[in-house]
Amino acid sequence: MRADDKVNILMVDDQPAKLLSYEVILAELGENLIKANTASEALNVLLKTDIGVVLMDVSMPDLDGFELADVIRQHPRFQKTAIIFISGVHLTDSDKIQGYRSGAVDYISVPVVPEVLRAKISVFVELHRKTRQLEVLNAELEERVTARTEELRQREEQYRTRAELLDLATEAIMVRDLEGHVQFWNSGAEALYGWTRDEVMHQDMHGLLQTVFPVPRSEIESMLGEQKSWSGNLVQKTRNGNEVVVACRKTMTQQGNLILEVSRDITEQLQAQEALREAEKLAAMGRVAGIIAHEINNPLAAITNTLYLVRNHPSLDDTARHFADVAEQELQRVSHITRQTLSFYRESKQPIPVNLPELLDDVLDLQERALSTSRIRLAKRYLATPVVHGFPVELRQVFLNLIGNAVQAMPTGGTLGVYLREVSDWSRNRKGTAISILDTGIGIQPDDLKRLFQPFFSTKSTKGTGLGLWISKGIIQKYDGTLTCRTFRGRDGNVTCFRVFLPVSAALNVPAQPLAGGEPLSHEPEVPTNHHAGIAI
């Protein structure tokens, strides 16, 4: 109801003359005046119309005013409707008390004073109007509250959905305030850094992660304030102390009170790039070494021929001839190194026969100085002389990596065992050749054994790329072979064994013959003893 809407006033009396007089008196109020001659007619009007004030006579033929008021008050809609009695007969105090008990708000006696009647009616009319306006306002407020509640519910559902989507993201997504305290931490951050959401909430994020910034942190915060975003690589530490490099994107909210950080682990990507650069360097060095070795061959041949002529010249005495022999031996050594260098970096396009014992000896020759420097005793036993059809460069790479790792594992000395023999792989019912590389070094932890052949995993801290064993295993698998590792731990020391198995389909065996530097052959090698650790390999 608006402020200018008219209020309905019901006038009930069995005498039309009185109703006419009331109509004349109340006409000045400008409201809707409705007349009823009987109680039943009055009830019918009440049920169909919103009545603000009821003005009724007490004495009526069918129902008197008191009884009609009782009926009206029993209906829930009319319990607050203003009822005013008018009577010229029932004027005692008991009549007035009964009228008030019936729910009347006033009791007026005849003769009626027009000004008084209008004043009293206008008060209740205005009260009804305000009540209806208040009801309308309450209804509108309830609608607004309902609409706002639904809007908030939908927003909350959107936020919950976004939060769930953020949790599904593999990238680490974090929200912090301007002081650096964590406000949000998704499952990607938990997986990358190791801390759960509950553990990091409201903590200093970059203090916890020990972040190393590429530029002073104040410059980054200043750029966030001006441009609302920043991106770059950060070095951080995980819960277990591992160092990771992340590509980080920072964005400040429109309100300027929160910063969203999205980080992606690029550690392995950078390691792969570094390994690729190192491989390119090694390839370039190999090409240069091959060129140098090739160029050395020509003058080396001339020097060798000249020395041969000098050594056989009749003018030389025994002492000079001895020195000539020594010089020739050294030239043969230089020639051998040159041939080895060329063979290492000159790969064939098609598989060729590769004699495994000769290949192992070439690798051991390259490690001779490292063995001597580290005081490592070599125990070598070849019980077969298999020939594999393959690529010699990649096979040398495998054994150079395995033997080089074994030497590095014994910085203070020990025993290096290299064994070759024919074996049977009962799991796949096949025969082949096993090459075992053993060392009595520091050993490998059980947890590291599970990850030993994974790319970029290294037990050498920052000194290794973590690709050597992974590449070596891939090469051996090309020959349908296997590469395994075991570590034996005892009270007196450790023994680590890397075992390469090449099936007979990849090898052509020839009769076993004793090799230079080898030992008498038998079905099983004599087990050497580690004089440093006091245990058998």
Coordinates of C-alpha atoms in Angstrom, one line a residue:
M1 CA 0.0 0.0 0.0
R2 CA 1.3 3.4 -1.0
A3 CA 0.9 6.6 1.1
D4 CA -1.8 7.9 -1.1
D5 CA -3.9 4.7 -1.2
K6 CA -7.3 5.0 0.5
V7 CA -8.1 2.9 3.6
N8 CA -11.4 0.9 3.7
I9 CA -13.7 1.8 6.7
L10 CA -16.5 -0.6 7.4
M11 CA -19.6 0.9 9.1
V12 CA -22.1 -1.6 10.5
D13 CA -25.6 -0.6 11.8
D14 CA -29.1 -1.9 11.2
Q15 CA -30.5 1.6 10.9
P16 CA -29.7 3.3 7.5
A17 CA -30.1 6.8 8.9
K18 CA -27.2 6.2 11.3
L19 CA -25.1 4.8 8.5
L20 CA -25.8 8.0 6.5
S21 CA -24.9 10.2 9.4
Y22 CA -21.6 8.4 9.9
E23 CA -20.9 8.7 6.1
V24 CA -21.4 12.4 6.3
I25 CA -19.2 12.8 9.3
L26 CA -16.3 10.7 7.9
A27 CA -16.5 11.9 4.3
E28 CA -13.9 14.6 5.1
L29 CA -11.3 11.9 5.8
G30 CA -11.3 11.0 2.1
E31 CA -11.2 7.2 2.7
N32 CA -13.3 4.4 1.3
L33 CA -16.6 4.1 3.3
I34 CA -18.3 0.8 3.1
K35 CA -21.8 0.2 4.7
A36 CA -23.3 -3.0 6.1
N37 CA -26.8 -3.4 7.6
T38 CA -26.3 -6.8 9.2
A39 CA -23.6 -8.9 10.8
S40 CA -23.6 -11.4 8.0
E41 CA -23.2 -8.7 5.5
A42 CA -20.3 -7.2 7.5
L43 CA -18.6 -10.6 7.6
N44 CA -19.0 -11.0 3.9
V45 CA -17.3 -7.6 3.3
L46 CA -14.5 -8.5 5.7
L47 CA -13.7 -11.7 3.9
K48 CA -13.5 -10.0 0.5
T49 CA -12.0 -6.6 1.4
D50 CA -9.0 -5.3 3.3
I51 CA -10.7 -3.4 6.1
G52 CA -8.7 -0.9 8.2
V53 CA -11.3 0.2 10.8
V54 CA -14.7 -1.3 11.7
L55 CA -17.3 1.1 13.2
M56 CA -20.3 -0.9 14.5
D57 CA -23.4 -0.5 16.6
V58 CA -23.8 -2.7 19.6
S59 CA -27.5 -3.4 19.3
M60 CA -28.4 -5.3 16.1
P61 CA -31.1 -7.8 15.5
D62 CA -29.3 -11.0 14.3
L63 CA -26.0 -10.6 16.2
D64 CA -25.2 -7.8 18.5
G65 CA -21.9 -6.0 18.2
F66 CA -20.2 -8.0 21.0
E67 CA -20.9 -11.3 19.3
L68 CA -19.9 -10.0 15.9
A69 CA -16.6 -8.7 17.4
D70 CA -15.9 -12.2 18.9
V71 CA -16.5 -13.8 15.5
I72 CA -14.2 -11.3 13.8
R73 CA -11.4 -11.8 16.3
Q74 CA -11.5 -15.6 15.8
H75 CA -10.2 -15.1 12.2
P76 CA -6.4 -14.8 11.9
R77 CA -6.6 -12.0 9.4
F78 CA -8.7 -9.7 11.7
Q79 CA -7.1 -10.2 15.0
K80 CA -5.4 -6.8 14.7
T81 CA -8.2 -5.0 13.0
A82 CA -9.4 -1.8 14.8
I83 CA -13.0 -2.2 16.1
I84 CA -14.9 0.9 17.5
F85 CA -18.3 0.4 19.2
I86 CA -21.1 3.1 19.0
S87 CA -24.1 2.7 21.3
G88 CA -26.9 4.9 22.7
V89 CA -28.3 2.1 24.9
H90 CA -25.4 0.0 26.3
L91 CA -23.6 2.8 28.3
T92 CA -22.8 1.2 31.6
D93 CA -19.3 0.4 32.7
S94 CA -19.9 -3.3 32.4
D95 CA -21.0 -2.8 28.8
K96 CA -17.8 -0.9 28.0
I97 CA -15.7 -3.6 29.7
Q98 CA -17.5 -6.3 27.7
G99 CA -16.8 -4.3 24.5
Y100 CA -13.1 -4.0 25.3
R101 CA -13.0 -7.8 26.1
S102 CA -14.5 -8.5 22.7
G103 CA -11.5 -6.7 21.1
A104 CA -12.7 -3.2 20.7
V105 CA -10.2 -0.4 20.7
D106 CA -12.7 2.3 21.6
Y107 CA -16.3 2.7 22.9
I108 CA -18.2 5.8 21.8
S109 CA -21.6 6.8 23.2
V110 CA -24.4 8.6 21.5
P111 CA -24.8 11.5 20.7
V112 CA -21.6 11.4 18.6
V113 CA -19.3 14.4 18.4
P114 CA -18.3 14.6 14.7
E115 CA -14.8 16.0 15.4
V116 CA -14.1 13.4 18.1
L117 CA -15.2 10.5 15.8
R118 CA -13.2 11.8 12.9
A119 CA -10.1 12.2 15.1
K120 CA -10.3 8.7 16.5
I121 CA -11.1 7.1 13.1
S122 CA -8.2 9.0 11.5
V123 CA -5.7 7.7 14.1
F124 CA -6.6 4.1 13.4
V125 CA -6.8 4.7 9.6
E126 CA -3.2 6.1 9.6
L127 CA -2.1 3.3 11.9
H128 CA -3.5 0.7 9.4
R129 CA -1.9 2.5 6.5
K130 CA 1.5 2.5 8.1
T131 CA 1.1 -1.1 9.1
R132 CA 0.3 -2.1 5.5
Q133 CA 3.2 0.0 4.2
L134 CA 5.5 -1.7 6.7
E135 CA 4.3 -5.1 5.6
V136 CA 5.0 -4.2 2.0
L137 CA 8.5 -3.0 2.9
N138 CA 9.1 -6.2 4.9
A139 CA 8.0 -8.3 1.9
E140 CA 10.3 -6.3 -0.4
L141 CA 13.1 -6.7 2.1
E142 CA 12.6 -10.4 2.4
E143 CA 12.7 -10.7 -1.4
R144 CA 15.9 -8.7 -1.5
V145 CA 17.4 -10.9 1.3
T146 CA 16.3 -14.0 -0.6
A147 CA 17.8 -12.8 -3.8
R148 CA 21.0 -11.7 -2.1
T149 CA 21.2 -15.0 -0.3
E150 CA 20.8 -16.9 -3.6
E151 CA 23.4 -14.7 -5.2
L152 CA 25.8 -15.3 -2.4
R153 CA 25.1 -19.1 -2.6
Q154 CA 25.8 -19.0 -6.4
R155 CA 29.1 -17.0 -5.8
E156 CA 30.1 -19.4 -3.1
E157 CA 29.4 -22.3 -5.4
Q158 CA 31.5 -20.6 -8.1
Y159 CA 34.3 -20.0 -5.6
R160 CA 34.1 -23.6 -4.5
T161 CA 34.2 -24.8 -8.1
R162 CA 37.2 -22.6 -8.9
A163 CA 39.0 -23.8 -5.8
E164 CA 38.3 -27.4 -6.8
L165 CA 39.7 -26.7 -10.3
L166 CA 42.7 -25.0 -8.8
D167 CA 43.3 -28.1 -6.7
L168 CA 43.1 -30.2 -9.8
A169 CA 45.9 -28.1 -11.5
T170 CA 49.3 -29.7 -11.6
E171 CA 51.0 -26.4 -11.2
A172 CA 51.6 -25.0 -7.7
I173 CA 49.0 -22.2 -7.2
M174 CA 49.4 -20.1 -4.1
V175 CA 47.9 -16.9 -2.7
R176 CA 49.6 -14.7 -0.2
D177 CA 49.0 -11.2 1.3
L178 CA 51.4 -8.3 0.9
E179 CA 53.3 -9.4 4.0
G180 CA 54.0 -12.8 2.4
H181 CA 51.6 -14.9 4.6
V182 CA 50.0 -17.8 2.8
Q183 CA 46.2 -17.5 2.2
F184 CA 45.7 -20.4 -0.3
W185 CA 47.8 -23.5 -1.1
N186 CA 46.6 -26.0 -3.7
S187 CA 47.3 -29.7 -4.1
G188 CA 49.9 -28.9 -6.8
A189 CA 51.9 -26.9 -4.3
E190 CA 51.6 -29.7 -1.8
A191 CA 53.0 -32.2 -4.4
L192 CA 55.8 -29.8 -5.5
Y193 CA 57.0 -28.6 -2.1
G194 CA 55.9 -31.3 0.3
W195 CA 54.1 -29.2 2.9
T196 CA 50.3 -29.6 3.3
R197 CA 47.9 -26.7 3.2
D198 CA 47.3 -26.8 7.0
E199 CA 51.0 -26.7 7.7
V200 CA 51.7 -23.5 5.6
M201 CA 48.6 -21.4 6.2
H202 CA 49.5 -17.9 7.4
Q203 CA 53.2 -18.7 7.3
D204 CA 55.8 -16.5 5.5
M205 CA 55.8 -18.3 2.1
H206 CA 59.2 -17.3 0.7
G207 CA 60.8 -17.6 4.1
L208 CA 59.6 -21.2 4.3
L209 CA 60.7 -22.0 0.7
Q210 CA 64.1 -20.2 1.2
T211 CA 63.4 -18.4 -2.2
V212 CA 66.4 -17.0 -4.1
F213 CA 65.2 -14.2 -6.3
P214 CA 66.9 -13.3 -9.6
V215 CA 66.7 -9.6 -8.6
P216 CA 66.2 -7.9 -5.2
R217 CA 62.8 -8.8 -3.8
S218 CA 61.9 -5.1 -3.4
E219 CA 62.2 -4.6 -7.2
I220 CA 59.7 -7.4 -7.8
E221 CA 57.3 -6.0 -5.2
S222 CA 57.6 -2.6 -6.8
M223 CA 56.9 -4.0 -10.2
L224 CA 53.8 -5.8 -8.9
G225 CA 52.5 -2.6 -7.4
E226 CA 53.0 -0.7 -10.7
Q227 CA 52.3 -3.3 -13.4
K228 CA 50.2 -5.8 -11.3
S229 CA 52.3 -8.8 -12.7
W230 CA 55.8 -10.3 -12.8
S231 CA 57.3 -13.5 -14.2
G232 CA 60.7 -15.1 -13.9
N233 CA 62.6 -18.1 -12.5
L234 CA 63.0 -18.7 -8.8
V235 CA 65.3 -21.1 -6.9
Q236 CA 63.4 -22.7 -3.9
K237 CA 63.8 -25.6 -1.5
T238 CA 61.3 -28.4 -0.8
R239 CA 60.5 -29.9 2.5
N240 CA 63.1 -32.6 2.1
G241 CA 65.8 -30.1 1.3
N242 CA 65.9 -30.6 -2.5
E243 CA 66.6 -27.5 -4.6
V244 CA 64.1 -26.8 -7.4
V245 CA 63.9 -24.2 -10.1
V246 CA 60.4 -22.9 -10.8
A247 CA 59.0 -20.7 -13.5
C248 CA 56.9 -18.3 -11.5
R249 CA 54.1 -15.9 -12.5
K250 CA 52.9 -13.3 -10.0
T251 CA 49.7 -11.3 -10.3
M252 CA 48.2 -8.8 -7.9
T253 CA 44.5 -8.7 -7.4
Q254 CA 42.4 -5.6 -8.4
Q255 CA 42.0 -4.7 -4.7
G256 CA 45.8 -4.7 -4.3
N257 CA 45.7 -6.7 -1.1
L258 CA 46.6 -10.3 -2.4
I259 CA 49.1 -11.8 -4.8
L260 CA 48.5 -14.9 -6.8
E261 CA 51.6 -17.0 -7.6
V262 CA 51.6 -19.8 -10.1
S263 CA 54.9 -21.9 -10.1
R264 CA 55.9 -24.7 -12.5
D265 CA 58.9 -27.0 -11.8
I266 CA 61.4 -26.7 -14.6
T267 CA 64.3 -28.3 -12.8
E268 CA 64.4 -31.4 -15.1
Q269 CA 63.9 -29.2 -18.1
L270 CA 66.9 -27.1 -17.2
Q271 CA 68.9 -30.3 -16.4
A272 CA 68.0 -31.7 -19.8
Q273 CA 69.1 -28.5 -21.5
E274 CA 72.4 -28.5 -19.6
A275 CA 72.9 -32.2 -20.4
L276 CA 72.2 -31.4 -24.1
R277 CA 74.8 -28.6 -24.0
E278 CA 77.3 -30.9 -22.4
A279 CA 76.6 -33.6 -25.0
E280 CA 77.1 -31.1 -27.7
K281 CA 80.4 -30.0 -26.1
L282 CA 81.5 -33.7 -25.8
A283 CA 80.5 -34.3 -29.5
A284 CA 82.5 -31.2 -30.5
M285 CA 85.5 -32.3 -28.5
G286 CA 85.2 -35.8 -30.0
R287 CA 85.2 -34.4 -33.5
V288 CA 88.2 -32.2 -32.7
A289 CA 90.0 -35.2 -31.1
G290 CA 89.3 -37.3 -34.2
I291 CA 90.7 -34.6 -36.4
I292 CA 93.8 -34.2 -34.3
A293 CA 94.3 -38.0 -34.1
H294 CA 93.9 -38.2 -37.9
E295 CA 96.4 -35.4 -38.5
I296 CA 98.9 -36.9 -36.1
N297 CA 98.8 -40.3 -37.9
N298 CA 100.7 -38.9 -41.0
P299 CA 103.8 -37.4 -39.2
L300 CA 103.6 -40.3 -36.7
A301 CA 104.1 -42.9 -39.6
A302 CA 107.0 -40.9 -40.9
I303 CA 108.7 -40.7 -37.5
T304 CA 108.1 -44.4 -37.0
N305 CA 109.7 -45.3 -40.3
T306 CA 112.6 -43.0 -39.7
L307 CA 113.2 -44.5 -36.2
Y308 CA 113.1 -48.0 -37.7
L309 CA 115.9 -47.0 -40.1
V310 CA 117.9 -45.3 -37.4
R311 CA 117.5 -48.3 -35.0
N312 CA 118.9 -50.7 -37.6
H313 CA 121.8 -48.4 -38.7
P314 CA 125.2 -50.1 -38.3
S315 CA 126.8 -47.0 -36.8
L316 CA 124.7 -47.3 -33.6
D317 CA 126.3 -48.9 -30.5
D318 CA 124.3 -51.0 -28.0
T319 CA 123.5 -48.0 -25.8
A320 CA 122.1 -45.9 -28.7
R321 CA 120.2 -48.9 -30.0
H322 CA 118.6 -49.4 -26.5
F323 CA 117.4 -45.8 -26.5
A324 CA 116.1 -46.3 -30.0
D325 CA 114.1 -49.3 -28.9
V326 CA 112.6 -47.3 -26.0
A327 CA 111.7 -44.5 -28.4
E328 CA 110.0 -47.0 -30.7
Q329 CA 108.0 -48.5 -27.8
E330 CA 106.8 -45.0 -26.8
L331 CA 105.9 -44.3 -30.5
Q332 CA 103.8 -47.5 -30.6
R333 CA 102.0 -46.3 -27.4
V334 CA 101.3 -43.0 -29.0
S335 CA 100.0 -44.8 -32.1
H336 CA 97.8 -47.0 -30.0
I337 CA 96.3 -44.0 -28.2
T338 CA 95.6 -42.4 -31.6
R339 CA 93.8 -45.5 -32.9
Q340 CA 91.8 -45.6 -29.7
T341 CA 90.8 -42.0 -30.0
L342 CA 89.7 -42.5 -33.6
S343 CA 87.7 -45.6 -32.8
F344 CA 85.9 -43.8 -29.9
Y345 CA 84.6 -41.0 -32.1
R346 CA 84.2 -42.7 -35.5
E347 CA 80.9 -44.6 -35.4
S348 CA 79.9 -47.0 -38.1
K349 CA 76.6 -46.7 -39.9
Q350 CA 75.8 -50.5 -39.8
P351 CA 76.3 -53.0 -36.9
I352 CA 79.7 -54.6 -37.1
P353 CA 81.3 -57.4 -35.1
V354 CA 82.6 -56.1 -31.7
N355 CA 84.9 -58.2 -29.6
L356 CA 83.8 -57.6 -26.1
P357 CA 87.1 -58.5 -24.3
E358 CA 89.1 -56.1 -26.6
L359 CA 86.5 -53.4 -26.1
L360 CA 86.7 -53.8 -22.3
D361 CA 90.5 -53.7 -22.4
D362 CA 90.3 -50.5 -24.4
V363 CA 88.1 -48.9 -21.7
L364 CA 90.4 -50.1 -19.0
D365 CA 93.4 -48.6 -20.8
L366 CA 91.7 -45.3 -20.7
Q367 CA 91.1 -45.7 -16.9
E368 CA 94.7 -46.8 -16.2
R369 CA 95.9 -43.5 -14.8
A370 CA 92.7 -43.1 -12.6
L371 CA 93.2 -46.6 -11.3
S372 CA 96.9 -45.9 -10.4
T373 CA 96.1 -42.5 -8.9
S374 CA 93.4 -43.9 -6.6
R375 CA 95.4 -47.0 -5.7
I376 CA 92.8 -49.3 -7.1
R377 CA 93.7 -53.0 -7.7
L378 CA 92.3 -54.4 -10.9
A379 CA 90.9 -58.0 -10.9
K380 CA 90.0 -59.1 -14.4
R381 CA 88.8 -62.5 -15.7
Y382 CA 87.4 -63.3 -19.1
L383 CA 85.9 -66.8 -19.4
A384 CA 84.7 -66.3 -23.0
T385 CA 85.5 -64.2 -26.0
P386 CA 82.1 -63.3 -27.4
V387 CA 81.7 -61.1 -30.5
V388 CA 78.6 -58.9 -30.6
H389 CA 77.1 -57.4 -33.7
G390 CA 76.5 -53.8 -32.8
F391 CA 78.0 -50.3 -32.6
P392 CA 81.3 -50.1 -30.8
V393 CA 81.0 -46.5 -29.8
E394 CA 77.8 -46.9 -27.9
L395 CA 79.0 -50.1 -26.2
R396 CA 82.2 -48.3 -25.2
Q397 CA 80.0 -45.6 -23.8
V398 CA 78.2 -48.1 -21.6
F399 CA 81.3 -49.7 -20.1
L400 CA 83.2 -46.5 -19.8
N401 CA 80.3 -45.1 -17.8
L402 CA 80.0 -48.2 -15.5
I403 CA 83.8 -48.5 -15.0
G404 CA 84.2 -44.7 -14.5
N405 CA 81.4 -44.8 -11.8
A406 CA 83.1 -47.7 -10.1
V407 CA 86.4 -45.8 -10.0
Q408 CA 84.7 -42.6 -8.6
A409 CA 83.1 -44.7 -5.9
M410 CA 86.6 -45.7 -4.5
P411 CA 88.4 -42.4 -4.0
T412 CA 90.6 -43.9 -1.3
G413 CA 91.4 -47.1 -3.0
G414 CA 89.8 -50.6 -3.3
T415 CA 89.3 -53.4 -5.8
L416 CA 87.8 -53.1 -9.3
G417 CA 86.5 -56.4 -10.7
V418 CA 85.7 -56.9 -14.4
Y419 CA 84.3 -60.4 -15.2
L420 CA 83.0 -61.8 -18.5
R421 CA 81.4 -65.3 -18.9
E422 CA 78.7 -67.2 -20.5
V423 CA 75.5 -67.6 -18.4
S424 CA 71.8 -68.6 -18.8
D425 CA 68.8 -66.4 -18.2
W426 CA 66.3 -68.9 -16.7
S427 CA 63.5 -66.3 -16.4
R428 CA 63.3 -66.1 -20.2
N429 CA 65.0 -69.4 -21.0
R430 CA 67.8 -68.0 -23.0
K431 CA 71.7 -68.0 -23.0
G432 CA 74.0 -65.1 -23.3
T433 CA 77.1 -63.3 -22.0
A434 CA 77.3 -61.5 -18.6
I435 CA 79.7 -58.7 -18.0
S436 CA 80.0 -57.8 -14.3
I437 CA 81.6 -54.6 -13.0
L438 CA 82.3 -54.8 -9.2
D439 CA 83.7 -52.2 -6.8
T440 CA 84.4 -52.1 -3.1
G441 CA 83.5 -48.4 -2.8
I442 CA 80.9 -46.5 -0.7
G443 CA 78.0 -48.5 -1.9
I444 CA 74.5 -47.4 -2.9
Q445 CA 71.6 -46.7 -0.5
P446 CA 68.5 -49.0 -0.9
D447 CA 66.3 -46.0 -1.6
D448 CA 68.6 -44.8 -4.3
L449 CA 68.7 -48.3 -6.0
K450 CA 65.0 -47.9 -6.8
R451 CA 65.6 -44.7 -8.8
L452 CA 69.1 -45.5 -10.1
F453 CA 68.1 -45.8 -13.7
Q454 CA 65.7 -42.9 -13.8
P455 CA 66.7 -39.9 -15.9
F456 CA 68.3 -36.9 -14.0
F457 CA 68.7 -38.9 -10.8
S458 CA 72.3 -38.9 -9.6
T459 CA 74.0 -40.0 -6.3
K460 CA 76.9 -37.5 -7.1
S461 CA 75.1 -34.4 -5.9
T462 CA 75.8 -31.6 -8.4
K463 CA 78.7 -33.4 -10.2
G464 CA 76.5 -35.7 -12.2
T465 CA 73.9 -35.1 -14.8
G466 CA 71.9 -38.2 -13.9
L467 CA 71.8 -39.4 -17.5
G468 CA 74.7 -41.9 -17.7
L469 CA 73.0 -45.0 -16.3
W470 CA 69.7 -44.1 -17.9
I471 CA 71.3 -43.9 -21.4
S472 CA 73.4 -47.0 -20.7
K473 CA 70.3 -49.0 -19.9
G474 CA 68.6 -47.8 -23.0
I475 CA 71.6 -48.9 -25.1
I476 CA 71.6 -52.4 -23.5
Q477 CA 67.9 -52.7 -24.1
K478 CA 68.5 -52.1 -27.8
Y479 CA 70.4 -55.4 -27.8
D480 CA 67.4 -57.1 -25.9
G481 CA 69.7 -57.2 -22.9
T482 CA 69.5 -56.1 -19.3
L483 CA 71.4 -53.9 -16.9
T484 CA 71.0 -54.5 -13.2
C485 CA 72.6 -53.4 -10.0
R486 CA 73.0 -54.8 -6.5
T487 CA 74.9 -53.6 -3.4
F488 CA 76.0 -56.0 -0.7
R489 CA 76.7 -54.5 2.8
G490 CA 78.8 -56.2 5.4
R491 CA 80.5 -55.3 8.6
D492 CA 83.8 -54.9 6.8
G493 CA 82.7 -52.9 3.8
N494 CA 80.5 -52.8 0.7
V495 CA 80.5 -54.4 -2.7
T496 CA 78.5 -53.0 -5.6
C497 CA 77.9 -55.0 -8.8
F498 CA 76.6 -53.7 -12.1
R499 CA 75.7 -56.6 -14.4
V500 CA 75.2 -56.4 -18.2
F501 CA 73.5 -59.3 -19.9
L502 CA 73.6 -59.7 -23.7
P503 CA 71.6 -62.6 -25.1
V504 CA 73.2 -65.1 -27.4
S505 CA 71.1 -63.7 -30.3
A506 CA 73.2 -60.5 -30.0
A507 CA 76.6 -62.3 -29.7
L508 CA 78.8 -64.7 -31.8
N509 CA 80.9 -66.7 -29.5
V510 CA 84.4 -68.0 -30.6
P511 CA 86.5 -70.5 -28.7
A512 CA 87.8 -69.1 -25.4
Q513 CA 91.5 -68.2 -25.4
P514 CA 93.7 -66.6 -22.7
L515 CA 94.0 -62.9 -23.3
A516 CA 97.0 -60.8 -22.6
G517 CA 97.0 -59.7 -19.0
G518 CA 94.4 -62.4 -18.2
E519 CA 94.5 -65.4 -16.0
P520 CA 94.1 -69.2 -16.6
L521 CA 90.5 -69.8 -17.6
S522 CA 88.1 -72.0 -15.6
H523 CA 84.3 -72.4 -15.3
E524 CA 84.2 -69.9 -12.4
P525 CA 86.5 -67.0 -11.7
E526 CA 88.6 -67.0 -8.7
V527 CA 87.0 -64.5 -6.3
P528 CA 89.4 -61.7 -5.5
T529 CA 89.7 -60.3 -2.1
N530 CA 89.3 -56.6 -1.2
H531 CA 92.4 -55.9 0.8
H532 CA 91.1 -52.6 1.9
A533 CA 87.7 -53.7 3.1
G534 CA 88.6 -57.2 4.1
I535 CA 85.7 -58.8 2.3
A536 CA 85.4 -60.9 -0.9
I537 CA 83.9 -59.6 -4.1

